[in-house]
Each structure stands twice: as C-alpha cells, then as structure tokens.
Coordinates of C-alpha atoms in Angstrom, one line a residue:
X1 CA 68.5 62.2 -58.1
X2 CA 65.2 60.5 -57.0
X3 CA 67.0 58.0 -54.8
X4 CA 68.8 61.1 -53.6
X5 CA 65.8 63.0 -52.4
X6 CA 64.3 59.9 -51.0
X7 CA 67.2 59.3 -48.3
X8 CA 67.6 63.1 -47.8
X9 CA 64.4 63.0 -46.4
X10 CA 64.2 59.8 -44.7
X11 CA 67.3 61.4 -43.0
X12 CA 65.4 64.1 -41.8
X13 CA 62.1 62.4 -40.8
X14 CA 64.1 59.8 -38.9
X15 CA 66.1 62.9 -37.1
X16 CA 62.5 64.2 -36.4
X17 CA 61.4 61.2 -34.8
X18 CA 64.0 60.5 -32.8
X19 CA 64.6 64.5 -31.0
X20 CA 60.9 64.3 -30.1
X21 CA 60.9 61.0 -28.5
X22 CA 64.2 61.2 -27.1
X23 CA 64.0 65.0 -25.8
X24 CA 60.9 66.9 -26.2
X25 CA 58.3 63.8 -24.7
X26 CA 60.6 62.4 -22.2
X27 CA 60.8 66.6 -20.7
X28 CA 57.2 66.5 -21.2
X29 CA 56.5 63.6 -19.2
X30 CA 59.2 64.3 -16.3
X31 CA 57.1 64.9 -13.9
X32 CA 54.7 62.1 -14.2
X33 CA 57.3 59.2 -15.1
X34 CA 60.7 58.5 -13.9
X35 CA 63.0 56.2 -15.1
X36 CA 63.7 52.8 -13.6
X37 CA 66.7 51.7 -12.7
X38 CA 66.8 48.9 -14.3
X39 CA 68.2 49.4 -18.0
X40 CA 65.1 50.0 -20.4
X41 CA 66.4 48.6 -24.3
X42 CA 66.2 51.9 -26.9
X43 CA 63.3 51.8 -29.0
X44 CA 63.7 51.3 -32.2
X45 CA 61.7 53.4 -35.0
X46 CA 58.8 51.8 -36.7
X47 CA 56.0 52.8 -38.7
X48 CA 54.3 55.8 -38.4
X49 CA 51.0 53.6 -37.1
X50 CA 52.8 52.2 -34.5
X51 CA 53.7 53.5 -30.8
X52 CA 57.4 54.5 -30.8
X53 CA 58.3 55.1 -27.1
X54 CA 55.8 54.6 -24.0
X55 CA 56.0 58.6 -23.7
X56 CA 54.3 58.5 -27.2
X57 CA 51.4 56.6 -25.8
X58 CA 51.1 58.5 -22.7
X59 CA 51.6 62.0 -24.2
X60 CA 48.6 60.7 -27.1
X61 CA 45.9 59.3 -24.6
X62 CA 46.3 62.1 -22.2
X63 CA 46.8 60.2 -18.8
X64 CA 47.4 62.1 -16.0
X65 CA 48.9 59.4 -14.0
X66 CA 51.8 57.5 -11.9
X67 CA 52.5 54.8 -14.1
X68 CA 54.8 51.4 -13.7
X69 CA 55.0 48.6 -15.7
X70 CA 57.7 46.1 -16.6
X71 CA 58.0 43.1 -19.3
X72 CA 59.9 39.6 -18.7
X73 CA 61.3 37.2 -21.5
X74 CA 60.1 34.3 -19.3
X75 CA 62.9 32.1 -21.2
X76 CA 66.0 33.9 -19.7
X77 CA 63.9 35.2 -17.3
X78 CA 65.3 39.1 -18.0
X79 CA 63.6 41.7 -17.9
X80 CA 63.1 43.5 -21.0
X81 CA 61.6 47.0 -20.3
X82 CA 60.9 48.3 -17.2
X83 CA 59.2 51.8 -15.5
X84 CA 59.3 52.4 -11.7
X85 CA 59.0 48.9 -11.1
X86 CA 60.4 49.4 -7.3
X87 CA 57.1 51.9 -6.8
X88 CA 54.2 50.8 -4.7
X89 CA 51.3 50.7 -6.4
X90 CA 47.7 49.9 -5.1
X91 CA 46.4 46.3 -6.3
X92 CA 42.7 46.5 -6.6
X93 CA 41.5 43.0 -8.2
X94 CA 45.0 42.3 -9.4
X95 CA 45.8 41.3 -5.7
X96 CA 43.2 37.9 -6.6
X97 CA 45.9 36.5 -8.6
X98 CA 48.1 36.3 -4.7
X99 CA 45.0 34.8 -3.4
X100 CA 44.4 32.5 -6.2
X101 CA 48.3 31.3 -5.3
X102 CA 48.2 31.4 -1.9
X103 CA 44.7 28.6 -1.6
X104 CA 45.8 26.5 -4.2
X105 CA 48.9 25.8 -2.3
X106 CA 47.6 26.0 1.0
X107 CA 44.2 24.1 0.8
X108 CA 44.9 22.2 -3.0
X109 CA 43.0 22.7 -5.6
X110 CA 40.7 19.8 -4.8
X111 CA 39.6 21.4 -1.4
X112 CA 35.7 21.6 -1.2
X113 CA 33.7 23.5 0.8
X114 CA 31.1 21.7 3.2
X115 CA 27.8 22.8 4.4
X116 CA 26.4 20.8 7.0
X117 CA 22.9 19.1 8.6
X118 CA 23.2 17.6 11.9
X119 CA 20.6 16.2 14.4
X120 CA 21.6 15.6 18.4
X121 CA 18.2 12.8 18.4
X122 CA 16.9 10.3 16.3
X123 CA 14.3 10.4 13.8
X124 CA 11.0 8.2 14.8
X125 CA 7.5 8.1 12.8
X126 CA 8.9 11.1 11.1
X127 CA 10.0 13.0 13.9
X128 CA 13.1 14.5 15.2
X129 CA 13.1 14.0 18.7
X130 CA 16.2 16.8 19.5
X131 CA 17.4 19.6 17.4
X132 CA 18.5 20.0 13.7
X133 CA 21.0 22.2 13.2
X134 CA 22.7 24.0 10.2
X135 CA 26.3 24.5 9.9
X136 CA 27.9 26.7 7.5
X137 CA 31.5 26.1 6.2
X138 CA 32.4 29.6 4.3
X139 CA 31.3 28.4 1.2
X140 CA 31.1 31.2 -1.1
X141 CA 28.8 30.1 -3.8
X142 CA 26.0 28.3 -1.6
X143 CA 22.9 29.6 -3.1
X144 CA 18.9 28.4 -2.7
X145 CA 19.3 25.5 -4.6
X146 CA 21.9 23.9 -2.6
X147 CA 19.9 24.6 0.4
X148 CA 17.2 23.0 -1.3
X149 CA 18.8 20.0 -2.2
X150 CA 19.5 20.0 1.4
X151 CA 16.0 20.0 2.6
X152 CA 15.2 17.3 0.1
X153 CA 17.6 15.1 1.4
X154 CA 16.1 15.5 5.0
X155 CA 12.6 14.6 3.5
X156 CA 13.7 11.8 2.4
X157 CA 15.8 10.4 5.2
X158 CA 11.8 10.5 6.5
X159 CA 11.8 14.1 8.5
X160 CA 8.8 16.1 9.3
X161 CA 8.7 17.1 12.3
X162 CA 11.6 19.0 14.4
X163 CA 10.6 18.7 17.9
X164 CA 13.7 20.4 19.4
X165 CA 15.1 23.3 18.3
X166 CA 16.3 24.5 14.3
X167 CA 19.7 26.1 15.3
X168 CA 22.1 27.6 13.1
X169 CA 25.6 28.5 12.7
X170 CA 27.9 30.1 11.1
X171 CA 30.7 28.5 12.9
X172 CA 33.8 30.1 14.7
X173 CA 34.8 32.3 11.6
X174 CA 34.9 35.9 12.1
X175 CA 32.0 38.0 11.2
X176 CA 32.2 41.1 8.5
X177 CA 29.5 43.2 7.8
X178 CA 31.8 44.1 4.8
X179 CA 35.0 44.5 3.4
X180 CA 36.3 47.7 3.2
X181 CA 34.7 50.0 5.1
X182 CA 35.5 53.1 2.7
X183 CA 32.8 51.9 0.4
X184 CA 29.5 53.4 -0.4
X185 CA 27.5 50.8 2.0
X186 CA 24.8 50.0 -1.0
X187 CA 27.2 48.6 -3.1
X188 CA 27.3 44.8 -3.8
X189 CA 30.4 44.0 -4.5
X190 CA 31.3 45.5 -0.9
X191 CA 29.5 42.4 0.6
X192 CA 29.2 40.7 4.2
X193 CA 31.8 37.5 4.9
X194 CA 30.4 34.9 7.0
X195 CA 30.7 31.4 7.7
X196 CA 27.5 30.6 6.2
X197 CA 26.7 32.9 2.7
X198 CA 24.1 32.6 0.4
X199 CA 23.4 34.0 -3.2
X200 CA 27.0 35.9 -2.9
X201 CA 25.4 37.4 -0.2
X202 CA 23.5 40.2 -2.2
X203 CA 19.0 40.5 -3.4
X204 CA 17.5 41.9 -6.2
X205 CA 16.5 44.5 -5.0
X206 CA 13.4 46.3 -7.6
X207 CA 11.3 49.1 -6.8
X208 CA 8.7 50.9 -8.7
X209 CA 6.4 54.3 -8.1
X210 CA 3.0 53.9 -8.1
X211 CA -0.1 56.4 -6.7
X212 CA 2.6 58.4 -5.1
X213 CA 4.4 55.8 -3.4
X214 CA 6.8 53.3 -3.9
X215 CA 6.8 49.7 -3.9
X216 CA 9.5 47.6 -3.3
X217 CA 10.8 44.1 -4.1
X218 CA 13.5 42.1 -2.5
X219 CA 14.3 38.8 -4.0
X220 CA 17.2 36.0 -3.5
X221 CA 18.0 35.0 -6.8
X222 CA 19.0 31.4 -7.8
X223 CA 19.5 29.5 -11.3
X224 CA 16.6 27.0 -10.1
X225 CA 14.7 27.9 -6.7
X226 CA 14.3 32.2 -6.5
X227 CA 12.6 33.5 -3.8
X228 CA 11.3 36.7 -2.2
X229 CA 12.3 38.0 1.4
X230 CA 10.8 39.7 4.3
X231 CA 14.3 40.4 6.2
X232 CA 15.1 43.2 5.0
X233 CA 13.6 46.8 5.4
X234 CA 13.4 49.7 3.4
X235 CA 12.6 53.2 4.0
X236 CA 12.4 56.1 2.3
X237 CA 14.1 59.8 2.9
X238 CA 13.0 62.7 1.5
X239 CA 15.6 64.5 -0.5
X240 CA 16.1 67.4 2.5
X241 CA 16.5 64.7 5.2
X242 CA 19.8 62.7 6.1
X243 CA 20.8 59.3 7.5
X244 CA 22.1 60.0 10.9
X245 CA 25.7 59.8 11.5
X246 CA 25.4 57.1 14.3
X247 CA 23.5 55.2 11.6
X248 CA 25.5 52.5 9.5
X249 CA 23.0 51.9 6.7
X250 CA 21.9 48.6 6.2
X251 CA 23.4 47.7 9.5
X252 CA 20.7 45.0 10.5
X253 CA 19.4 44.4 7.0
X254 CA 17.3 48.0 7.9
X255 CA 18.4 50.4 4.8
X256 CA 17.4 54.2 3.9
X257 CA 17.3 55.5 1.1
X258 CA 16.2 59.3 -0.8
X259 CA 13.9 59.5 -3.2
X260 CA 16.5 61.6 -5.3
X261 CA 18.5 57.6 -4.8
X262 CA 15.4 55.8 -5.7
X263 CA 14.9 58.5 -8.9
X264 CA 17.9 57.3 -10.6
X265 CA 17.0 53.6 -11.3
X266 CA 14.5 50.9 -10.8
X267 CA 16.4 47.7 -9.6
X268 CA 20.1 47.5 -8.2
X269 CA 21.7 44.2 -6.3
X270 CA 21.7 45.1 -2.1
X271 CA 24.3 43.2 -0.3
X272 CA 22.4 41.5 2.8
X273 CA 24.7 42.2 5.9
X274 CA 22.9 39.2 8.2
X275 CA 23.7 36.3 5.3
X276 CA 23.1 34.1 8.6
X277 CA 19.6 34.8 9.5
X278 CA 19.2 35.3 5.8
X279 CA 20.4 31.7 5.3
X280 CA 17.9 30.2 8.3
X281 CA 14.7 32.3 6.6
X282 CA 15.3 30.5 3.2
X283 CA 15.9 27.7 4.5
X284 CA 13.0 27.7 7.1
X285 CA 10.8 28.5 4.0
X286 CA 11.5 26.0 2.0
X287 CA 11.3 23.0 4.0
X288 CA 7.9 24.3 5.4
X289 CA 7.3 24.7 1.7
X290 CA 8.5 20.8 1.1
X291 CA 6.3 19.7 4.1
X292 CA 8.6 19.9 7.0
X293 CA 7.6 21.1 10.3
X294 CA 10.8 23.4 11.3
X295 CA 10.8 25.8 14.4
X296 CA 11.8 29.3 14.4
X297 CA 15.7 29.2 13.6
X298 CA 18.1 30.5 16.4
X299 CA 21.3 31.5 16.3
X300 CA 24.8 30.2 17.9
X301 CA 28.3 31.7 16.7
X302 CA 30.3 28.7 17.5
X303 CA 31.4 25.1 15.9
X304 CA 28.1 22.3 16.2
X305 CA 28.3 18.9 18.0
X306 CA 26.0 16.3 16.3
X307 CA 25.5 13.5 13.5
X308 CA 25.7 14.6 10.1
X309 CA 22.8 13.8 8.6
X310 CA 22.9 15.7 5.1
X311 CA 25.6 17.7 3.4
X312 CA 26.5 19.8 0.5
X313 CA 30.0 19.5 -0.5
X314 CA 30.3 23.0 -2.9
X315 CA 32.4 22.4 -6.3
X316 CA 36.5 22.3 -6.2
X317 CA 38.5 24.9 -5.4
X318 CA 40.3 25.4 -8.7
X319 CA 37.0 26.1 -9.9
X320 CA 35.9 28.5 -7.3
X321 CA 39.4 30.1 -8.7
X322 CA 38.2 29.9 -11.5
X323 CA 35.2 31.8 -11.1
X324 CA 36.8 34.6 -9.1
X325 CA 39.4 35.0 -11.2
X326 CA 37.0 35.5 -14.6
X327 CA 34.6 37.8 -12.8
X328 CA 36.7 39.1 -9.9
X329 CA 34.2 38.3 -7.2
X330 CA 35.3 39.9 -4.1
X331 CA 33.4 37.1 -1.9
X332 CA 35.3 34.5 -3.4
X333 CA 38.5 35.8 -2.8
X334 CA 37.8 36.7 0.8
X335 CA 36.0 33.3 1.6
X336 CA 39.4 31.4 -0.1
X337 CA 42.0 33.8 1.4
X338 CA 40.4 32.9 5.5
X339 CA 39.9 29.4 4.5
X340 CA 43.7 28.9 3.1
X341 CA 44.3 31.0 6.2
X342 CA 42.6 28.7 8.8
X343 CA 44.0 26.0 7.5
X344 CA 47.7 27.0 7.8
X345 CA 47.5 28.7 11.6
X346 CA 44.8 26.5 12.9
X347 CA 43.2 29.6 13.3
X348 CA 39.9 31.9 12.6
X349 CA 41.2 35.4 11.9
X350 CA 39.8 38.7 10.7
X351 CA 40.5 39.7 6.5
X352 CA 43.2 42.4 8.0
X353 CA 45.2 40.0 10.1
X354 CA 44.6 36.7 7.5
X355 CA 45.9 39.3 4.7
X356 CA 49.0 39.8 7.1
X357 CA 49.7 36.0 7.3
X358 CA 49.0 35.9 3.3
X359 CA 51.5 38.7 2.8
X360 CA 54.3 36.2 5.0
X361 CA 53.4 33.7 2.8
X362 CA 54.2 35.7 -0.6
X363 CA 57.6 37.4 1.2
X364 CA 58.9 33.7 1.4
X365 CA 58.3 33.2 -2.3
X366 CA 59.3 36.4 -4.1
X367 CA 62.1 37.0 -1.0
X368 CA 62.4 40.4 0.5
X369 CA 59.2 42.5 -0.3
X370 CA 57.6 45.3 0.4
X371 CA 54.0 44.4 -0.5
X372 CA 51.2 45.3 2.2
X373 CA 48.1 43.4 2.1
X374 CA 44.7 44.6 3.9
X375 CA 42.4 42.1 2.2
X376 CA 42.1 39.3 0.1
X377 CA 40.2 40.7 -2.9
X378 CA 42.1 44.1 -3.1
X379 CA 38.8 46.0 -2.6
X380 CA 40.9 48.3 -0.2
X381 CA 43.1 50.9 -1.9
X382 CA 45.0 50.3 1.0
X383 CA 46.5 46.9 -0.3
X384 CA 50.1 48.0 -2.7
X385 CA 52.7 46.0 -4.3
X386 CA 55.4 47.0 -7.0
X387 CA 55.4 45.7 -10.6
X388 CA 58.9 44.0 -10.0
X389 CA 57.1 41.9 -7.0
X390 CA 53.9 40.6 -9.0
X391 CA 56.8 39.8 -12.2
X392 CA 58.6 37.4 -10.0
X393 CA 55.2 36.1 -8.7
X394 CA 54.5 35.1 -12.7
X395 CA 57.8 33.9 -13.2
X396 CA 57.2 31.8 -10.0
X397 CA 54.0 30.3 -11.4
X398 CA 55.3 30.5 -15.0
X399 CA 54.1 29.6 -18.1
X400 CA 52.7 25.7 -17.7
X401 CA 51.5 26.9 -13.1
X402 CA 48.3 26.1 -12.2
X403 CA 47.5 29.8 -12.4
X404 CA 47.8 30.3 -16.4
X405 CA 45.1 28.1 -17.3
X406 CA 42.9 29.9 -15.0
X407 CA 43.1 33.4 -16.6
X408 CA 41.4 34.9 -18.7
X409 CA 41.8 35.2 -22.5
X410 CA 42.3 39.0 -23.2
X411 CA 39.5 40.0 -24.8
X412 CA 40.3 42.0 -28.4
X413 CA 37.7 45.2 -27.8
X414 CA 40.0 48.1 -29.7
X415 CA 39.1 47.9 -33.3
X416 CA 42.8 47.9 -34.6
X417 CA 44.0 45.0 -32.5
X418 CA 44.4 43.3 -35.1
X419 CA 48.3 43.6 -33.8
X420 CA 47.2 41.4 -31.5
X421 CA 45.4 38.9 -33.5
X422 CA 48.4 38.6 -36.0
X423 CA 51.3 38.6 -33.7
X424 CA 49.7 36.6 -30.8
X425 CA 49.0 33.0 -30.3
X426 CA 48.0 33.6 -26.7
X427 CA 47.6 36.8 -24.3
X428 CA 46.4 35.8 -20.9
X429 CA 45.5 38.2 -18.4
X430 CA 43.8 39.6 -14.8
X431 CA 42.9 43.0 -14.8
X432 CA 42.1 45.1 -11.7
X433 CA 40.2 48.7 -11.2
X434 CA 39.1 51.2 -8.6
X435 CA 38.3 54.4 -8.8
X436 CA 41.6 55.7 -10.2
X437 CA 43.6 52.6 -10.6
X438 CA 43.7 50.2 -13.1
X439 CA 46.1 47.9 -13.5
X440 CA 46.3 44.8 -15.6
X441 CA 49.4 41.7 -15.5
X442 CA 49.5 38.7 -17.4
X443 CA 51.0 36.3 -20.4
X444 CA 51.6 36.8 -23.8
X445 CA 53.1 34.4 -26.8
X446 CA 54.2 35.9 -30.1
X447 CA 52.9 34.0 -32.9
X448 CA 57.0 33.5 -33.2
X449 CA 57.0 31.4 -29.7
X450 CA 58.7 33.9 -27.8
X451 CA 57.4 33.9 -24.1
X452 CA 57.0 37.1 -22.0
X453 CA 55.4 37.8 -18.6
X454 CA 54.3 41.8 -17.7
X455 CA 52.9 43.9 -15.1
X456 CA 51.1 48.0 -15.9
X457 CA 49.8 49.1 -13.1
X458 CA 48.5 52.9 -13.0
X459 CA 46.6 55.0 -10.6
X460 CA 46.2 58.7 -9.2
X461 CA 45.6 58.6 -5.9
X462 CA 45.6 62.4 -5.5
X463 CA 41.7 62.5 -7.4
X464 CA 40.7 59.3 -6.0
X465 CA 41.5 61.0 -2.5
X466 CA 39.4 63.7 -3.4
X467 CA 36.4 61.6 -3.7
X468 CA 34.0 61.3 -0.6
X469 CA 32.8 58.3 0.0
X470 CA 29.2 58.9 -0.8
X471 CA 30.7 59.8 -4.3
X472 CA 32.7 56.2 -5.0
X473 CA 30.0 54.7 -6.6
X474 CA 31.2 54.7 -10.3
X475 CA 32.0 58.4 -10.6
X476 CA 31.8 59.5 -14.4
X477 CA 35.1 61.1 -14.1
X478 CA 36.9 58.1 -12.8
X479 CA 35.1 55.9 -15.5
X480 CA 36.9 58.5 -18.2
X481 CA 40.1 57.5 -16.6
X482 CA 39.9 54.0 -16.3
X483 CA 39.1 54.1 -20.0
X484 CA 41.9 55.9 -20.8
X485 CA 44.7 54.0 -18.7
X486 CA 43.0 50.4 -20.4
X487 CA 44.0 52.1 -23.7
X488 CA 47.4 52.8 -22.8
X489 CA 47.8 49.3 -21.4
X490 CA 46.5 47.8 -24.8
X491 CA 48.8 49.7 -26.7
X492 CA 51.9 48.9 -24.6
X493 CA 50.5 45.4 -25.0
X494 CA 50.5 45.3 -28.8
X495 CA 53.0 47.3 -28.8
X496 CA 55.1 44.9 -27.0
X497 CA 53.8 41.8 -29.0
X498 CA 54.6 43.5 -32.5
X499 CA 58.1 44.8 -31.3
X500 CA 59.1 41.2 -29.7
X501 CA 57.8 39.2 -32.1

C-alpha cells in the first residue's frame, strides 16, 4: 500500500513536470525564443533544485530578452544543445577573443612593441648637435616609467643639451580620438588610439569644492613615476547652460562639465584625446626633471629617419593578450587588431577598415560567415556574430590553443555554485557586456573528463536603442539586466556541467 501511494504520486508529479516544461513554458516563452534548427537533446527530469529546461531558467529570472546559446562536446565535436545559434548577436568584449586569434597568428605571440629615441647629430661635451626625436610604435601599455627609463638611458649615453629640435611622432598610424563614437565622450574605456599612448591613454582626474569653487586635479598615473598635468582644461557649466552642439567635448584635451556632473562624485578616470602631445609634455618634464636641456616638443605625423639611440621594447604579445583578455581593455585590443593588421597588408588603416580585413581573416577559418566587425574591442554595438560562428572559432583553437591558457578562470560568485565546484575540474571563460548585452563563451571540464565548448550570448536591443547617448553611462536599469542575463548564463552553465557530467 505504501509503495503504492509512493509511485502513484511520483506518477503524477513527474506528469506535472513534464506538461509545464513541455507546454505551458515553451508557449510562454514563444515570443522571446525560437527553436534552432539544429536538434536540441530532451531534457531529462532531475531534482526539484535543479534547472529542468532552459525555459525554466528564463521564465524564473525574468529576462526579457533575445537569447542564443549553444554547447559542443569538443571530443566528437557535436553539438549538444543549441538555441538560435544561426542569429546575429552583438559581440561587445566577446569579439577580444577574434582579436586575441587574429595577432597571435598574424604578428606571433613573441611580437613586441618598440618605442623609439633617435638623434640626426652626434652627441659632443654633452650636447646634441641636431634633433632628438621620439617615435611611438602603438604600444598600448607605455606608461611614465617606460618613458623614464628612456630619459635615463639618454643621461647616461652623456646627453644634456638638445641643440636642435625635440620632435615627436606618432608615426604613419591613423589617428582616433576614440572608438566608437556613440559613447558618452567622458568615459575611459572609450579611449583615443594613437601611435604613441601613454597611461592607457586616460588621468586621474579629482576634484574637490572649496569656498564656492572647485578645484581640480589631473594626474598621469604610473606604478613608479606619477605625475600631474597642465594639458588638459576644465571648465565648469552651470546646471541651466549646455555644451554647444558644434562642440565635441574634450576635443583638444578642453572638457566641460555641470556642476549637477561634478555633484555626483569626486574623482573619475578622463581619457586624454591628444595622448601625443600628452606623451611629449611627460616626457619633456621629466628629462628637464633628470637634468636634460630639451626644447619645446613639436609635432610630425609621419615615420622618423635617424640613429636609434635608446629604446623600449614593451613586454610580449601573449602577455599583452593576456592582459586584455583578463580585464577587457579596449586599448589593447584596438592597438593589437591595427598592428596584426599592418603587418598583414603592409598597411596603416582606420579601426573600421582593419576590423573589415580581420573579419576576412576569421571567414577563411570558420568558412562561410556572416559575422560583421566595426572594431577590434567590440565597444560598437554595431559589431554581431552568431553563437554557431564563435563555437567553431573554439573548436578551431580547441582545448590545448594558445587561447585557453589565456582566459580566465570563471569566477564562482553565486552562493550555490557549489554545482560548479563539485562537477568541474576547469571552467574557462571571456565574458562581454554593454548596455543590454551580455554574453559570455568559453570551456568547461566535468570532473568526469568530458570536454565541452559553449557560446550564451543575450541582448535587447530595443531598450538599449532607447537610451540617448548622454544616458549610456552605466544606466541602473541596464545594470539590473546585465545582472539578470549573468544569472541565467550561470545556471545554464551548471546546469550544463551537472547534466553532462
């Protein structure tokens, strides 16, 4: 009798389950997901703590969303699940993991950026007789010190004196006052690209209110050799008054801001939008500092003739990938993508037309595609791909590439993902957000040894749309979302490790 009433209602639960997975969410969620084509496994029925069907997820966090993901056994290569993996999504920082593929290849992951010194003279009784000149090579993380270790080398090669000119250059590369022009100007991770950056082309930029005005601070911060600048201006708006339209603010290093702006915090990065002439002030400074005698800098947009005298040569590029990949630095990824660029056409182009020629490049890998690419760092929502496009891009670069080692470890925030501690030796990912879209690909190993590669990338372009661009800069609404669609993806994610196991 008691194993009787035990199976009756086993029975029944288990009917229960299955008509409101099967019928009622998938209804529910029509008009939000639609199937792929590709076959998608039936779920089986677990637990009543763990995730059924991916309609259960969405239908508990509440996403209002397009969704695709799909999940390969990188052993046979099948995919396992899949949901509009044919869809074009937009990339955000996701598109890095392209980039990261794309130098490697092209320049090798022992490529180094240079920075230059070079004289057109000689060097007698401690003076230059001809001009020194400074010639920048893209390197994304040159910084103060480097440019200090620079001017230390000239002192003691004997300079100082220049009695010529101090020219500098930023070489033939094109100039970009920023990356995507859709951004709130102010925001740092919207940077400059140059052939000669410095500090991730960005200040400190720290303010403070005192006797009814306000001071301000603008610093170039290093690990060893910070400094404070004088290039850059700051004005202040009244809350009633507005930035004229011809204006682009901080064209020029000359920025504007309200006092309603200035009311809402005390120190924020500032990208600089002249890293040049930013470049040749720190650099002027501190060799005048070290007791050398340097002219006013000028300025020449072109490639230097002369005899190197003193050179940085900035760290390997597999560490520059790295870096960009662990904190998604936008400079990085631009600086990489026009330098693998340059080097495979011969030459300097602009981010729109060097993301063209990278997009080439990942068609003859993955085959036909229908990726579009408007930058190298995926800062423009412009920039799509589809889920079944980045998958073969993983199982490309597979499990032992040069691109696993360099991602990160996923980091185990949810309290109960425990799931993930106890049926995963490994989960490697890169993870990518705008405002409304979020997306995350990667690696995971069971703790069985079973080997799969997946792709969730989610977005609603319809709100982000309906932001303006003064609005973009990290919008509480949008912050909601992204937390939401992160949750989903960790589910599917330990939902996917506990099922495959």
């Amino acid at each position: 009798m008691c194993k009787s009433f035990i199976y009756k209602n086993i029975t029944i639960l288990t009917f229960i389950v299955i008509f409101w997975s099967t019928i009622i969410l998938p209804v529910f969620c029509a008009e939000q997901i639609q199937e792929s084509l590709f076959p998608v496994p039936r779920q089986p029925i677990l637990d009543s703590k763990r995730p059924i069907t991916f309609y259960h997820i969405l239908h508990e966090r509440g996403l209002n969303a397009d969704i695709s993901y799909i999940l390969m056994d990188l052993e046979t290569n099948e995919i396992i699940e899949a949901i509009n993996p044919s869809e074009l999504y937009p990339l955000a920082s996701v598109s890095k993991i392209i980039t990261a593929l794309y130098g490697l290849e092209i320049l090798g992951p022992s490529f180094n950026f240079e920075t230059k010194i070079l004289i057109d003279g000689s060097i007698n009784n401690g003076v230059l007789d001809g001009n020194l000149m400074l010639l920048g090579g893209g390197d994304p993380s040159l910084t103060n010190d480097h440019l200090m270790s620079l001017i230390d080398g000239l002192y003691d090669a004997g300079l100082r004196e220049v009695d010529g000119k101090f020219i500098v250059s930023a070489g033939e590369t094109v100039y970009h006052p920023f990356i995507d022009s859709g951004q709130p100007e102010y925001l740092s991770y919207n940077p400059s690209i140059s052939g000669l950056n410095i500090n991730f082309n960005r200040v400190l930029f720290d303010w403070d209110y005192i006797n009814n005005q306000y001071i301000f601070k603008l610093e170039a911060k290093a690990e060893i050799k910070s400094t404070k600048i004088s290039n850059i201006t700051i004005d202040v708006l009244q809350p009633n008054e507005t930035i004229p339209n011809a204006h682009i603010n901080g064209k020029d290093d000359k920025w504007q801001f309200s006092t309603t702006f200035l009311g809402k915090a005390s120190q924020r990065w500032l990208p600089v939008r002249q890293p040049q002439r930013h470049a040749a002030e720190i650099f002027w400074k501190f060799a005048n500092e070290r007791g050398i005698d340097l002219p006013q800098p000028s300025f020449q947009n072109k490639l230097l003739n002369g005899k190197v005298l003193k050179k940085i040569t900035g760290v390997s590029l597999d560490k520059n990938v790295g870096l960009m990949l662990k904190y998604s630095n936008n400079l990085l990824a631009e600086a990489i993508g026009l330098k693998a660029t340059h080097a495979l056409t011969g030459e300097y182009k602009s981010i729109k037309e060097s993301a063209n020629v990278m997009q080439n490049w990942l068609k003859e890998k993955i085959g036909k595609s229908k990726t579009e690419l408007v930058d190298h760092s995926g800062l423009g929502s412009k920039s799509k791909i589809s889920a079944y496009e980045l998958i073969k891009l993983l199982e490309i670069t597979g499990w032992d590439g040069n691109i696993f080692g360099l991602m990160n470890d996923h980091q185990f925030r949810k309290r109960n993902s425990a799931i993930l501690k106890n049926y995963t030796n490994v989960v490697k990912v890169k993870t990518g957000s705008l405002n409304f879209v979020s997306n995350i690909v990667g690696f995971i190993e069971t703790n069985s040894g079973n080997r799969m590669a997946f792709v969730i990338l989610t977005s609603n372009m319809n709100e982000r749309n309906k932001l303006k661009k003064e609005d973009r800069d990290n919008p509480l609404k949008a912050k909601t979302w992204v937390k939401k669609s992160r949750q989903i993806q960790l589910d599917l994610i330990e939902y996917w490790s506990f099922k495959y196991n």
